[in-house]
PDB file of C-alpha atoms in Angstrom:
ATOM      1  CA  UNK A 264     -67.439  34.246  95.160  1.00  0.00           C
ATOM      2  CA  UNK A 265     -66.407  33.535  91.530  1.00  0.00           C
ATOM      3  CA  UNK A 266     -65.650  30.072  92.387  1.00  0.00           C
ATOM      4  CA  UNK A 267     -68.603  29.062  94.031  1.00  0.00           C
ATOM      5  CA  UNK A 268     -70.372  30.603  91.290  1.00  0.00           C
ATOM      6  CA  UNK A 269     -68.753  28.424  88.414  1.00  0.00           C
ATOM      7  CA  UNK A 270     -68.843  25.441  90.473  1.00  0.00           C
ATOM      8  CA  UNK A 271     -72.653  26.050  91.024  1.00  0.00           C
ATOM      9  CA  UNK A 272     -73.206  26.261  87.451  1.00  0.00           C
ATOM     10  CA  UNK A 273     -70.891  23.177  86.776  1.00  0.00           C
ATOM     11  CA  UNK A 274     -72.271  21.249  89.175  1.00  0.00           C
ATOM     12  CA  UNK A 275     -75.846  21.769  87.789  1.00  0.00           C
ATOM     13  CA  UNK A 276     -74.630  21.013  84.454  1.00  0.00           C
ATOM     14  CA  UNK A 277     -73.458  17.559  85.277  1.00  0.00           C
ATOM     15  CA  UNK A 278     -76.515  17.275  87.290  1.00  0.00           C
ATOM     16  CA  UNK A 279     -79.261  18.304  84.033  1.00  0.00           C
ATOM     17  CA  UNK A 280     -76.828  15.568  82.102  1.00  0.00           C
ATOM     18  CA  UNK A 281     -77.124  12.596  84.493  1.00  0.00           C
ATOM     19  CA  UNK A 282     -80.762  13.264  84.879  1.00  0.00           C
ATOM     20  CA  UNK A 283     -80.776  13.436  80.715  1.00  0.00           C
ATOM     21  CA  UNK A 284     -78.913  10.675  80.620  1.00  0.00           C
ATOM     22  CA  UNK A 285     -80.665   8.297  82.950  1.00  0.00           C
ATOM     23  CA  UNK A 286     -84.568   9.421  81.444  1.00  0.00           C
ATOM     24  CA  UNK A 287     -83.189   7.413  78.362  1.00  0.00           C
ATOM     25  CA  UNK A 288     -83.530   4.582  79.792  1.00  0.00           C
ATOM     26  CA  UNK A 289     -86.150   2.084  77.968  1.00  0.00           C
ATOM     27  CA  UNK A 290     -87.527  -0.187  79.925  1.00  0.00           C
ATOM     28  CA  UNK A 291     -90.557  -1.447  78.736  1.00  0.00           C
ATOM     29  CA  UNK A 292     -90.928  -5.050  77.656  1.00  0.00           C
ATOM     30  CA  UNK A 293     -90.844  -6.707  74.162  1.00  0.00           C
ATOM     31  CA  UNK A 294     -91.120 -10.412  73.077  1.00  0.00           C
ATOM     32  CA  UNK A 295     -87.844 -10.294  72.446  1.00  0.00           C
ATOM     33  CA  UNK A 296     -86.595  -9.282  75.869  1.00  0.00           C
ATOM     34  CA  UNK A 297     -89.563  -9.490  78.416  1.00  0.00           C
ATOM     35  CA  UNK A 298     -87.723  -9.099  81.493  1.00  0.00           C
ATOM     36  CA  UNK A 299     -87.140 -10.902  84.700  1.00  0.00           C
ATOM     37  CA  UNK A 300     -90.875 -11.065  85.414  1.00  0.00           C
ATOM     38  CA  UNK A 301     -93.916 -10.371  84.610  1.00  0.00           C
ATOM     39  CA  UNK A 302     -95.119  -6.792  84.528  1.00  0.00           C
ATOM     40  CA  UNK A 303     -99.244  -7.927  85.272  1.00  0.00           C
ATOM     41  CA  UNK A 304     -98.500 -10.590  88.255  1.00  0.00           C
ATOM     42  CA  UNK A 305     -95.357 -10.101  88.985  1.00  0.00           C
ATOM     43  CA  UNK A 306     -94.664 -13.839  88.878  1.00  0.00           C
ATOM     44  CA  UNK A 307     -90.893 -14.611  87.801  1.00  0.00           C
ATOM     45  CA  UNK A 308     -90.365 -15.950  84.551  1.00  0.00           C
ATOM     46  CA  UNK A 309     -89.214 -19.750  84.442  1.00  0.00           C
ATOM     47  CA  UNK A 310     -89.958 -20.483  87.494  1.00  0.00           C
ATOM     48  CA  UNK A 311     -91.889 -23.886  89.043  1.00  0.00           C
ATOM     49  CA  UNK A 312     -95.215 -22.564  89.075  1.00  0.00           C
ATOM     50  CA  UNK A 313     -94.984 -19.903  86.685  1.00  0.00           C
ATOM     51  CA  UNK A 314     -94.846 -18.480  83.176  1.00  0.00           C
ATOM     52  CA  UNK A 315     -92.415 -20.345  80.984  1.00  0.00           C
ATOM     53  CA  UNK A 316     -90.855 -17.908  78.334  1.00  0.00           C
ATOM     54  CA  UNK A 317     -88.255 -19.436  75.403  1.00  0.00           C
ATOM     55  CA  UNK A 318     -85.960 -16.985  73.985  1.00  0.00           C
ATOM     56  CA  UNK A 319     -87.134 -15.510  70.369  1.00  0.00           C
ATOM     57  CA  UNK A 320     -85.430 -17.357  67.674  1.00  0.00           C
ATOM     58  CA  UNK A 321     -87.252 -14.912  64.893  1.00  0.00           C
ATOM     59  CA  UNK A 322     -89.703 -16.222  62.318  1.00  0.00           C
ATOM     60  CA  UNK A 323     -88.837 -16.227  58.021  1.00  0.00           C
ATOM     61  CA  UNK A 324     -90.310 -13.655  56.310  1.00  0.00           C
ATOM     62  CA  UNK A 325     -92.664 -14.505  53.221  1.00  0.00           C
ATOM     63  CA  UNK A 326     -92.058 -13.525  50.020  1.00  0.00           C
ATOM     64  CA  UNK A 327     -93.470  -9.209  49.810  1.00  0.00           C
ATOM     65  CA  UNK A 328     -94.561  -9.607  53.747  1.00  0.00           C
ATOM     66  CA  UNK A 329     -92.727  -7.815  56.732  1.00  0.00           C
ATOM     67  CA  UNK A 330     -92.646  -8.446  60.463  1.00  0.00           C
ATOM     68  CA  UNK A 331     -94.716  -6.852  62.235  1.00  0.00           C
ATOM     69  CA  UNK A 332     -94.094  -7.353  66.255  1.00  0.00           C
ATOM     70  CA  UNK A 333     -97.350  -8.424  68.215  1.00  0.00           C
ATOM     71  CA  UNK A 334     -99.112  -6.563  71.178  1.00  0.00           C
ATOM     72  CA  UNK A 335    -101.639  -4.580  72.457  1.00  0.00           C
ATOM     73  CA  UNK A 336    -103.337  -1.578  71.224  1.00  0.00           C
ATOM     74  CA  UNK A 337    -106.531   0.592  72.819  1.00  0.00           C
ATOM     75  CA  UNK A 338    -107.974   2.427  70.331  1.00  0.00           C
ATOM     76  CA  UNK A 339    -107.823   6.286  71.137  1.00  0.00           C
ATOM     77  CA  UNK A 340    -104.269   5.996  73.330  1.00  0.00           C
ATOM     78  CA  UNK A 341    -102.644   7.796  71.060  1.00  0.00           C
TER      79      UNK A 341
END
């Protein structure tokens, strides 16, 4: 019965660390990596027909300024 007991608890260890592990995972899209498609339409990016998406070169800061990334924002989802 010992056994089976540590094993149990092993086993569930592992388990809360995979599940850890794999909530980590960020997947929500950014202009500098906006994904295989889009999110809204689900239309593939670069496609005949579709959105066409370059890859983010950046942009040269001006003197006393910083970047600040574009988006969305709805006042009160915070």
């Amino acid at each position: 019965m010992n056994k089976v007991v540590r094993f149990a608890k092993g086993f569930s260890f592992a388990l809360c660390g995979v599940a850890l592990l794999t909530a980590c995972k960020d997947t929500k899209p950014t202009s500098v990596n906006p994904g295989p498609s889009s999110k809204t339409t689900g239309i593939s990016y670069n496609e005949d027909g579709g959105f066409q998406v370059d890859d983010f070169r950046g942009q040269a800061e001006p003197p006393g300024m910083v970047f600040i990334e574009g988006g969305r924002f709805t006042l009160g989802s915070f």
